[in-house]
Amino acid sequence: QVQLVESGGGLVQAGGSLRLSCAASGLTFNNYVMGWFRQAPGKEREFVAGINRSGSSTSYADSVKGRFTISRDNAKNTVYLQMNSLKPEDTAVYYCAARSGWTVLRSLTYDYWGQGTQVTVSS
């Protein structure tokens, strides 16, 4: 049974930082592209960042480029999202997702999803 478990969310002031983690189990982690998505209240779920199987290639939404960094540790079956210079508009539930392809996709066509972790940025 595949499980993706996010952690690291919380309440932070604007300009602050958080580091999200997503621990994967039940799959061969280095065979999966990993992504982070977010969903704010009343809005659709959107792509935030993605990373290929080896970690050699990353992709970011324009809204977070230069502020967020995605990384992975295949030995620990974990993907991370370092979020710096947070803004109130970054407030959302953040989800990690896994897909068994080779390419980072910005669509929601991922095979497995976590339950999400809340990130709230106060102004």
mmCIF file with all atom_site columns, N, CA, C and O in Angstrom, residues 78-123:
data_model
loop_
_atom_site.group_PDB
_atom_site.id
_atom_site.type_symbol
_atom_site.label_atom_id
_atom_site.label_alt_id
_atom_site.label_comp_id
_atom_site.label_asym_id
_atom_site.label_entity_id
_atom_site.label_seq_id
_atom_site.pdbx_PDB_ins_code
_atom_site.Cartn_x
_atom_site.Cartn_y
_atom_site.Cartn_z
_atom_site.occupancy
_atom_site.B_iso_or_equiv
_atom_site.pdbx_formal_charge
_atom_site.auth_seq_id
_atom_site.auth_comp_id
_atom_site.auth_asym_id
_atom_site.auth_atom_id
_atom_site.pdbx_PDB_model_num
ATOM 1   N N  . THR A 1 78  ? 12.232 10.363 0.652   1.00 0.00 ? 78  THR A N  1
ATOM 2   C CA . THR A 1 78  ? 11.625 11.612 1.104   1.00 0.00 ? 78  THR A CA 1
ATOM 3   C C  . THR A 1 78  ? 11.874 12.735 0.095   1.00 0.00 ? 78  THR A C  1
ATOM 4   O O  . THR A 1 78  ? 12.967 12.835 -0.464  1.00 0.00 ? 78  THR A O  1
ATOM 5   N N  . VAL A 1 79  ? 10.845 13.542 -0.101  1.00 0.00 ? 79  VAL A N  1
ATOM 6   C CA . VAL A 1 79  ? 10.965 14.750 -0.912  1.00 0.00 ? 79  VAL A CA 1
ATOM 7   C C  . VAL A 1 79  ? 10.684 15.946 -0.011  1.00 0.00 ? 79  VAL A C  1
ATOM 8   O O  . VAL A 1 79  ? 9.865  15.859 0.911   1.00 0.00 ? 79  VAL A O  1
ATOM 9   N N  . TYR A 1 80  ? 11.382 17.035 -0.293  1.00 0.00 ? 80  TYR A N  1
ATOM 10  C CA . TYR A 1 80  ? 11.288 18.224 0.548   1.00 0.00 ? 80  TYR A CA 1
ATOM 11  C C  . TYR A 1 80  ? 10.864 19.438 -0.271  1.00 0.00 ? 80  TYR A C  1
ATOM 12  O O  . TYR A 1 80  ? 11.072 19.491 -1.486  1.00 0.00 ? 80  TYR A O  1
ATOM 13  N N  . LEU A 1 81  ? 10.281 20.402 0.424   1.00 0.00 ? 81  LEU A N  1
ATOM 14  C CA . LEU A 1 81  ? 10.008 21.696 -0.196  1.00 0.00 ? 81  LEU A CA 1
ATOM 15  C C  . LEU A 1 81  ? 10.441 22.771 0.799   1.00 0.00 ? 81  LEU A C  1
ATOM 16  O O  . LEU A 1 81  ? 9.789  22.962 1.836   1.00 0.00 ? 81  LEU A O  1
ATOM 17  N N  . GLN A 1 82  ? 11.536 23.419 0.494   1.00 0.00 ? 82  GLN A N  1
ATOM 18  C CA . GLN A 1 82  ? 12.000 24.534 1.306   1.00 0.00 ? 82  GLN A CA 1
ATOM 19  C C  . GLN A 1 82  ? 11.328 25.805 0.807   1.00 0.00 ? 82  GLN A C  1
ATOM 20  O O  . GLN A 1 82  ? 11.458 26.159 -0.370  1.00 0.00 ? 82  GLN A O  1
ATOM 21  N N  . MET A 1 83  ? 10.613 26.471 1.693   1.00 0.00 ? 83  MET A N  1
ATOM 22  C CA . MET A 1 83  ? 9.843  27.655 1.319   1.00 0.00 ? 83  MET A CA 1
ATOM 23  C C  . MET A 1 83  ? 10.385 28.855 2.084   1.00 0.00 ? 83  MET A C  1
ATOM 24  O O  . MET A 1 83  ? 10.322 28.881 3.322   1.00 0.00 ? 83  MET A O  1
ATOM 25  N N  . ASN A 1 84  ? 10.927 29.804 1.352   1.00 0.00 ? 84  ASN A N  1
ATOM 26  C CA . ASN A 1 84  ? 11.478 31.027 1.942   1.00 0.00 ? 84  ASN A CA 1
ATOM 27  C C  . ASN A 1 84  ? 10.674 32.236 1.475   1.00 0.00 ? 84  ASN A C  1
ATOM 28  O O  . ASN A 1 84  ? 9.921  32.162 0.493   1.00 0.00 ? 84  ASN A O  1
ATOM 29  N N  . SER A 1 85  ? 10.857 33.339 2.174   1.00 0.00 ? 85  SER A N  1
ATOM 30  C CA . SER A 1 85  ? 10.177 34.595 1.814   1.00 0.00 ? 85  SER A CA 1
ATOM 31  C C  . SER A 1 85  ? 8.689  34.372 1.600   1.00 0.00 ? 85  SER A C  1
ATOM 32  O O  . SER A 1 85  ? 8.118  34.811 0.595   1.00 0.00 ? 85  SER A O  1
ATOM 33  N N  . LEU A 1 86  ? 8.073  33.694 2.533   1.00 0.00 ? 86  LEU A N  1
ATOM 34  C CA . LEU A 1 86  ? 6.660  33.337 2.379   1.00 0.00 ? 86  LEU A CA 1
ATOM 35  C C  . LEU A 1 86  ? 5.772  34.569 2.374   1.00 0.00 ? 86  LEU A C  1
ATOM 36  O O  . LEU A 1 86  ? 6.036  35.571 3.053   1.00 0.00 ? 86  LEU A O  1
ATOM 37  N N  . LYS A 1 87  ? 4.702  34.465 1.602   1.00 0.00 ? 87  LYS A N  1
ATOM 38  C CA . LYS A 1 87  ? 3.730  35.545 1.446   1.00 0.00 ? 87  LYS A CA 1
ATOM 39  C C  . LYS A 1 87  ? 2.354  35.041 1.875   1.00 0.00 ? 87  LYS A C  1
ATOM 40  O O  . LYS A 1 87  ? 2.091  33.828 1.809   1.00 0.00 ? 87  LYS A O  1
ATOM 41  N N  . PRO A 1 88  ? 1.467  35.939 2.254   1.00 0.00 ? 88  PRO A N  1
ATOM 42  C CA . PRO A 1 88  ? 0.110  35.505 2.625   1.00 0.00 ? 88  PRO A CA 1
ATOM 43  C C  . PRO A 1 88  ? -0.570 34.701 1.517   1.00 0.00 ? 88  PRO A C  1
ATOM 44  O O  . PRO A 1 88  ? -1.331 33.765 1.812   1.00 0.00 ? 88  PRO A O  1
ATOM 45  N N  . GLU A 1 89  ? -0.269 35.014 0.273   1.00 0.00 ? 89  GLU A N  1
ATOM 46  C CA . GLU A 1 89  ? -0.897 34.280 -0.834  1.00 0.00 ? 89  GLU A CA 1
ATOM 47  C C  . GLU A 1 89  ? -0.351 32.863 -0.988  1.00 0.00 ? 89  GLU A C  1
ATOM 48  O O  . GLU A 1 89  ? -0.849 32.086 -1.804  1.00 0.00 ? 89  GLU A O  1
ATOM 49  N N  . ASP A 1 90  ? 0.661  32.494 -0.220  1.00 0.00 ? 90  ASP A N  1
ATOM 50  C CA . ASP A 1 90  ? 1.134  31.116 -0.206  1.00 0.00 ? 90  ASP A CA 1
ATOM 51  C C  . ASP A 1 90  ? 0.299  30.239 0.733   1.00 0.00 ? 90  ASP A C  1
ATOM 52  O O  . ASP A 1 90  ? 0.500  29.019 0.781   1.00 0.00 ? 90  ASP A O  1
ATOM 53  N N  . THR A 1 91  ? -0.612 30.842 1.454   1.00 0.00 ? 91  THR A N  1
ATOM 54  C CA . THR A 1 91  ? -1.472 30.085 2.364   1.00 0.00 ? 91  THR A CA 1
ATOM 55  C C  . THR A 1 91  ? -2.308 29.075 1.591   1.00 0.00 ? 91  THR A C  1
ATOM 56  O O  . THR A 1 91  ? -3.011 29.428 0.645   1.00 0.00 ? 91  THR A O  1
ATOM 57  N N  . ALA A 1 92  ? -2.206 27.810 1.990   1.00 0.00 ? 92  ALA A N  1
ATOM 58  C CA . ALA A 1 92  ? -2.902 26.732 1.284   1.00 0.00 ? 92  ALA A CA 1
ATOM 59  C C  . ALA A 1 92  ? -2.624 25.416 1.999   1.00 0.00 ? 92  ALA A C  1
ATOM 60  O O  . ALA A 1 92  ? -1.762 25.345 2.885   1.00 0.00 ? 92  ALA A O  1
ATOM 61  N N  . VAL A 1 93  ? -3.337 24.392 1.585   1.00 0.00 ? 93  VAL A N  1
ATOM 62  C CA . VAL A 1 93  ? -2.957 23.023 1.941   1.00 0.00 ? 93  VAL A CA 1
ATOM 63  C C  . VAL A 1 93  ? -1.990 22.540 0.872   1.00 0.00 ? 93  VAL A C  1
ATOM 64  O O  . VAL A 1 93  ? -2.270 22.656 -0.326  1.00 0.00 ? 93  VAL A O  1
ATOM 65  N N  . TYR A 1 94  ? -0.852 22.036 1.312   1.00 0.00 ? 94  TYR A N  1
ATOM 66  C CA . TYR A 1 94  ? 0.191  21.572 0.392   1.00 0.00 ? 94  TYR A CA 1
ATOM 67  C C  . TYR A 1 94  ? 0.178  20.047 0.347   1.00 0.00 ? 94  TYR A C  1
ATOM 68  O O  . TYR A 1 94  ? 0.174  19.381 1.392   1.00 0.00 ? 94  TYR A O  1
ATOM 69  N N  . TYR A 1 95  ? 0.198  19.531 -0.875  1.00 0.00 ? 95  TYR A N  1
ATOM 70  C CA . TYR A 1 95  ? 0.147  18.099 -1.115  1.00 0.00 ? 95  TYR A CA 1
ATOM 71  C C  . TYR A 1 95  ? 1.395  17.648 -1.862  1.00 0.00 ? 95  TYR A C  1
ATOM 72  O O  . TYR A 1 95  ? 1.845  18.332 -2.779  1.00 0.00 ? 95  TYR A O  1
ATOM 73  N N  . CYS A 1 96  ? 1.911  16.479 -1.505  1.00 0.00 ? 96  CYS A N  1
ATOM 74  C CA . CYS A 1 96  ? 2.924  15.880 -2.364  1.00 0.00 ? 96  CYS A CA 1
ATOM 75  C C  . CYS A 1 96  ? 2.253  14.777 -3.179  1.00 0.00 ? 96  CYS A C  1
ATOM 76  O O  . CYS A 1 96  ? 1.213  14.237 -2.805  1.00 0.00 ? 96  CYS A O  1
ATOM 77  N N  . ALA A 1 97  ? 2.860  14.482 -4.322  1.00 0.00 ? 97  ALA A N  1
ATOM 78  C CA . ALA A 1 97  ? 2.302  13.521 -5.244  1.00 0.00 ? 97  ALA A CA 1
ATOM 79  C C  . ALA A 1 97  ? 3.425  12.784 -5.970  1.00 0.00 ? 97  ALA A C  1
ATOM 80  O O  . ALA A 1 97  ? 4.522  13.321 -6.124  1.00 0.00 ? 97  ALA A O  1
ATOM 81  N N  . ALA A 1 98  ? 3.118  11.567 -6.408  1.00 0.00 ? 98  ALA A N  1
ATOM 82  C CA . ALA A 1 98  ? 4.101  10.731 -7.097  1.00 0.00 ? 98  ALA A CA 1
ATOM 83  C C  . ALA A 1 98  ? 3.506  10.207 -8.400  1.00 0.00 ? 98  ALA A C  1
ATOM 84  O O  . ALA A 1 98  ? 2.321  9.845  -8.449  1.00 0.00 ? 98  ALA A O  1
ATOM 85  N N  . ARG A 1 99  ? 4.347  10.195 -9.437  1.00 0.00 ? 99  ARG A N  1
ATOM 86  C CA . ARG A 1 99  ? 3.920  9.612  -10.705 1.00 0.00 ? 99  ARG A CA 1
ATOM 87  C C  . ARG A 1 99  ? 5.029  8.749  -11.264 1.00 0.00 ? 99  ARG A C  1
ATOM 88  O O  . ARG A 1 99  ? 6.209  9.076  -11.156 1.00 0.00 ? 99  ARG A O  1
ATOM 89  N N  . SER A 1 100 ? 4.647  7.669  -11.921 1.00 0.00 ? 100 SER A N  1
ATOM 90  C CA . SER A 1 100 ? 5.610  6.672  -12.398 1.00 0.00 ? 100 SER A CA 1
ATOM 91  C C  . SER A 1 100 ? 6.116  6.955  -13.794 1.00 0.00 ? 100 SER A C  1
ATOM 92  O O  . SER A 1 100 ? 6.330  6.036  -14.565 1.00 0.00 ? 100 SER A O  1
ATOM 93  N N  . GLY A 1 101 ? 6.261  8.223  -14.133 1.00 0.00 ? 101 GLY A N  1
ATOM 94  C CA . GLY A 1 101 ? 6.806  8.571  -15.440 1.00 0.00 ? 101 GLY A CA 1
ATOM 95  C C  . GLY A 1 101 ? 8.225  9.058  -15.320 1.00 0.00 ? 101 GLY A C  1
ATOM 96  O O  . GLY A 1 101 ? 8.882  8.870  -14.304 1.00 0.00 ? 101 GLY A O  1
ATOM 97  N N  . TRP A 1 102 ? 8.673  9.726  -16.372 1.00 0.00 ? 102 TRP A N  1
ATOM 98  C CA . TRP A 1 102 ? 10.022 10.270 -16.402 1.00 0.00 ? 102 TRP A CA 1
ATOM 99  C C  . TRP A 1 102 ? 10.017 11.794 -16.337 1.00 0.00 ? 102 TRP A C  1
ATOM 100 O O  . TRP A 1 102 ? 11.037 12.407 -16.047 1.00 0.00 ? 102 TRP A O  1
ATOM 101 N N  . THR A 1 103 ? 8.876  12.377 -16.618 1.00 0.00 ? 103 THR A N  1
ATOM 102 C CA . THR A 1 103 ? 8.806  13.828 -16.786 1.00 0.00 ? 103 THR A CA 1
ATOM 103 C C  . THR A 1 103 ? 7.982  14.479 -15.688 1.00 0.00 ? 103 THR A C  1
ATOM 104 O O  . THR A 1 103 ? 6.927  13.962 -15.312 1.00 0.00 ? 103 THR A O  1
ATOM 105 N N  . VAL A 1 104 ? 8.462  15.609 -15.207 1.00 0.00 ? 104 VAL A N  1
ATOM 106 C CA . VAL A 1 104 ? 7.670  16.393 -14.265 1.00 0.00 ? 104 VAL A CA 1
ATOM 107 C C  . VAL A 1 104 ? 6.499  17.009 -15.031 1.00 0.00 ? 104 VAL A C  1
ATOM 108 O O  . VAL A 1 104 ? 6.704  17.670 -16.043 1.00 0.00 ? 104 VAL A O  1
ATOM 109 N N  . LEU A 1 105 ? 5.301  16.763 -14.562 1.00 0.00 ? 105 LEU A N  1
ATOM 110 C CA . LEU A 1 105 ? 4.120  17.346 -15.175 1.00 0.00 ? 105 LEU A CA 1
ATOM 111 C C  . LEU A 1 105 ? 3.498  18.366 -14.241 1.00 0.00 ? 105 LEU A C  1
ATOM 112 O O  . LEU A 1 105 ? 3.504  18.189 -13.026 1.00 0.00 ? 105 LEU A O  1
ATOM 113 N N  . ARG A 1 106 ? 2.947  19.411 -14.811 1.00 0.00 ? 106 ARG A N  1
ATOM 114 C CA . ARG A 1 106 ? 2.280  20.438 -14.007 1.00 0.00 ? 106 ARG A CA 1
ATOM 115 C C  . ARG A 1 106 ? 0.796  20.164 -13.861 1.00 0.00 ? 106 ARG A C  1
ATOM 116 O O  . ARG A 1 106 ? 0.112  20.882 -13.135 1.00 0.00 ? 106 ARG A O  1
ATOM 117 N N  . SER A 1 107 ? 0.306  19.149 -14.526 1.00 0.00 ? 107 SER A N  1
ATOM 118 C CA . SER A 1 107 ? -1.100 18.776 -14.382 1.00 0.00 ? 107 SER A CA 1
ATOM 119 C C  . SER A 1 107 ? -1.262 17.879 -13.162 1.00 0.00 ? 107 SER A C  1
ATOM 120 O O  . SER A 1 107 ? -0.294 17.515 -12.497 1.00 0.00 ? 107 SER A O  1
ATOM 121 N N  . LEU A 1 108 ? -2.513 17.503 -12.884 1.00 0.00 ? 108 LEU A N  1
ATOM 122 C CA . LEU A 1 108 ? -2.800 16.706 -11.694 1.00 0.00 ? 108 LEU A CA 1
ATOM 123 C C  . LEU A 1 108 ? -2.699 15.203 -11.961 1.00 0.00 ? 108 LEU A C  1
ATOM 124 O O  . LEU A 1 108 ? -3.122 14.408 -11.130 1.00 0.00 ? 108 LEU A O  1
ATOM 125 N N  . THR A 1 109 ? -2.112 14.820 -13.099 1.00 0.00 ? 109 THR A N  1
ATOM 126 C CA . THR A 1 109 ? -2.062 13.414 -13.484 1.00 0.00 ? 109 THR A CA 1
ATOM 127 C C  . THR A 1 109 ? -0.933 12.680 -12.768 1.00 0.00 ? 109 THR A C  1
ATOM 128 O O  . THR A 1 109 ? 0.022  12.209 -13.404 1.00 0.00 ? 109 THR A O  1
ATOM 129 N N  . TYR A 1 110 ? -1.041 12.621 -11.465 1.00 0.00 ? 110 TYR A N  1
ATOM 130 C CA . TYR A 1 110 ? -0.107 11.873 -10.645 1.00 0.00 ? 110 TYR A CA 1
ATOM 131 C C  . TYR A 1 110 ? -0.824 10.645 -10.092 1.00 0.00 ? 110 TYR A C  1
ATOM 132 O O  . TYR A 1 110 ? -2.038 10.640 -9.919  1.00 0.00 ? 110 TYR A O  1
ATOM 133 N N  . ASP A 1 111 ? -0.050 9.609  -9.815  1.00 0.00 ? 111 ASP A N  1
ATOM 134 C CA . ASP A 1 111 ? -0.648 8.329  -9.421  1.00 0.00 ? 111 ASP A CA 1
ATOM 135 C C  . ASP A 1 111 ? -1.064 8.300  -7.951  1.00 0.00 ? 111 ASP A C  1
ATOM 136 O O  . ASP A 1 111 ? -2.066 7.671  -7.594  1.00 0.00 ? 111 ASP A O  1
ATOM 137 N N  . TYR A 1 112 ? -0.288 8.931  -7.104  1.00 0.00 ? 112 TYR A N  1
ATOM 138 C CA . TYR A 1 112 ? -0.532 8.863  -5.660  1.00 0.00 ? 112 TYR A CA 1
ATOM 139 C C  . TYR A 1 112 ? -0.426 10.254 -5.053  1.00 0.00 ? 112 TYR A C  1
ATOM 140 O O  . TYR A 1 112 ? 0.394  11.078 -5.490  1.00 0.00 ? 112 TYR A O  1
ATOM 141 N N  . TRP A 1 113 ? -1.253 10.475 -4.022  1.00 0.00 ? 113 TRP A N  1
ATOM 142 C CA . TRP A 1 113 ? -1.317 11.768 -3.342  1.00 0.00 ? 113 TRP A CA 1
ATOM 143 C C  . TRP A 1 113 ? -1.289 11.578 -1.840  1.00 0.00 ? 113 TRP A C  1
ATOM 144 O O  . TRP A 1 113 ? -1.820 10.599 -1.311  1.00 0.00 ? 113 TRP A O  1
ATOM 145 N N  . GLY A 1 114 ? -0.666 12.548 -1.165  1.00 0.00 ? 114 GLY A N  1
ATOM 146 C CA . GLY A 1 114 ? -0.732 12.572 0.277   1.00 0.00 ? 114 GLY A CA 1
ATOM 147 C C  . GLY A 1 114 ? -1.998 13.255 0.758   1.00 0.00 ? 114 GLY A C  1
ATOM 148 O O  . GLY A 1 114 ? -2.814 13.721 -0.065  1.00 0.00 ? 114 GLY A O  1
ATOM 149 N N  . GLN A 1 115 ? -2.150 13.335 2.067   1.00 0.00 ? 115 GLN A N  1
ATOM 150 C CA . GLN A 1 115 ? -3.350 13.936 2.660   1.00 0.00 ? 115 GLN A CA 1
ATOM 151 C C  . GLN A 1 115 ? -3.236 15.451 2.806   1.00 0.00 ? 115 GLN A C  1
ATOM 152 O O  . GLN A 1 115 ? -4.239 16.125 3.036   1.00 0.00 ? 115 GLN A O  1
ATOM 153 N N  . GLY A 1 116 ? -2.033 15.961 2.685   1.00 0.00 ? 116 GLY A N  1
ATOM 154 C CA . GLY A 1 116 ? -1.841 17.403 2.731   1.00 0.00 ? 116 GLY A CA 1
ATOM 155 C C  . GLY A 1 116 ? -1.421 17.917 4.102   1.00 0.00 ? 116 GLY A C  1
ATOM 156 O O  . GLY A 1 116 ? -1.695 17.296 5.134   1.00 0.00 ? 116 GLY A O  1
ATOM 157 N N  . THR A 1 117 ? -0.766 19.065 4.084   1.00 0.00 ? 117 THR A N  1
ATOM 158 C CA . THR A 1 117 ? -0.372 19.758 5.310   1.00 0.00 ? 117 THR A CA 1
ATOM 159 C C  . THR A 1 117 ? -0.682 21.243 5.139   1.00 0.00 ? 117 THR A C  1
ATOM 160 O O  . THR A 1 117 ? -0.422 21.820 4.082   1.00 0.00 ? 117 THR A O  1
ATOM 161 N N  . GLN A 1 118 ? -1.252 21.834 6.161   1.00 0.00 ? 118 GLN A N  1
ATOM 162 C CA . GLN A 1 118 ? -1.690 23.226 6.080   1.00 0.00 ? 118 GLN A CA 1
ATOM 163 C C  . GLN A 1 118 ? -0.517 24.179 6.291   1.00 0.00 ? 118 GLN A C  1
ATOM 164 O O  . GLN A 1 118 ? 0.242  24.033 7.262   1.00 0.00 ? 118 GLN A O  1
ATOM 165 N N  . VAL A 1 119 ? -0.415 25.146 5.422   1.00 0.00 ? 119 VAL A N  1
ATOM 166 C CA . VAL A 1 119 ? 0.544  26.244 5.569   1.00 0.00 ? 119 VAL A CA 1
ATOM 167 C C  . VAL A 1 119 ? -0.255 27.540 5.621   1.00 0.00 ? 119 VAL A C  1
ATOM 168 O O  . VAL A 1 119 ? -1.037 27.822 4.710   1.00 0.00 ? 119 VAL A O  1
ATOM 169 N N  . THR A 1 120 ? -0.062 28.295 6.690   1.00 0.00 ? 120 THR A N  1
ATOM 170 C CA . THR A 1 120 ? -0.750 29.566 6.849   1.00 0.00 ? 120 THR A CA 1
ATOM 171 C C  . THR A 1 120 ? 0.287  30.661 7.059   1.00 0.00 ? 120 THR A C  1
ATOM 172 O O  . THR A 1 120 ? 1.116  30.557 7.963   1.00 0.00 ? 120 THR A O  1
ATOM 173 N N  . VAL A 1 121 ? 0.227  31.676 6.218   1.00 0.00 ? 121 VAL A N  1
ATOM 174 C CA . VAL A 1 121 ? 1.171  32.791 6.297   1.00 0.00 ? 121 VAL A CA 1
ATOM 175 C C  . VAL A 1 121 ? 0.399  34.041 6.692   1.00 0.00 ? 121 VAL A C  1
ATOM 176 O O  . VAL A 1 121 ? -0.503 34.476 5.965   1.00 0.00 ? 121 VAL A O  1
ATOM 177 N N  . SER A 1 122 ? 0.750  34.599 7.839   1.00 0.00 ? 122 SER A N  1
ATOM 178 C CA . SER A 1 122 ? 0.058  35.791 8.327   1.00 0.00 ? 122 SER A CA 1
ATOM 179 C C  . SER A 1 122 ? 0.781  37.052 7.855   1.00 0.00 ? 122 SER A C  1
ATOM 180 O O  . SER A 1 122 ? 2.002  37.069 7.721   1.00 0.00 ? 122 SER A O  1
ATOM 181 N N  . SER A 1 123 ? 0.001  38.095 7.656   1.00 0.00 ? 123 SER A N  1
ATOM 182 C CA . SER A 1 123 ? 0.586  39.360 7.163   1.00 0.00 ? 123 SER A CA 1
ATOM 183 C C  . SER A 1 123 ? 1.018  40.249 8.312   1.00 0.00 ? 123 SER A C  1
ATOM 184 O O  . SER A 1 123 ? 0.734  39.998 9.457   1.00 0.00 ? 123 SER A O  1
#
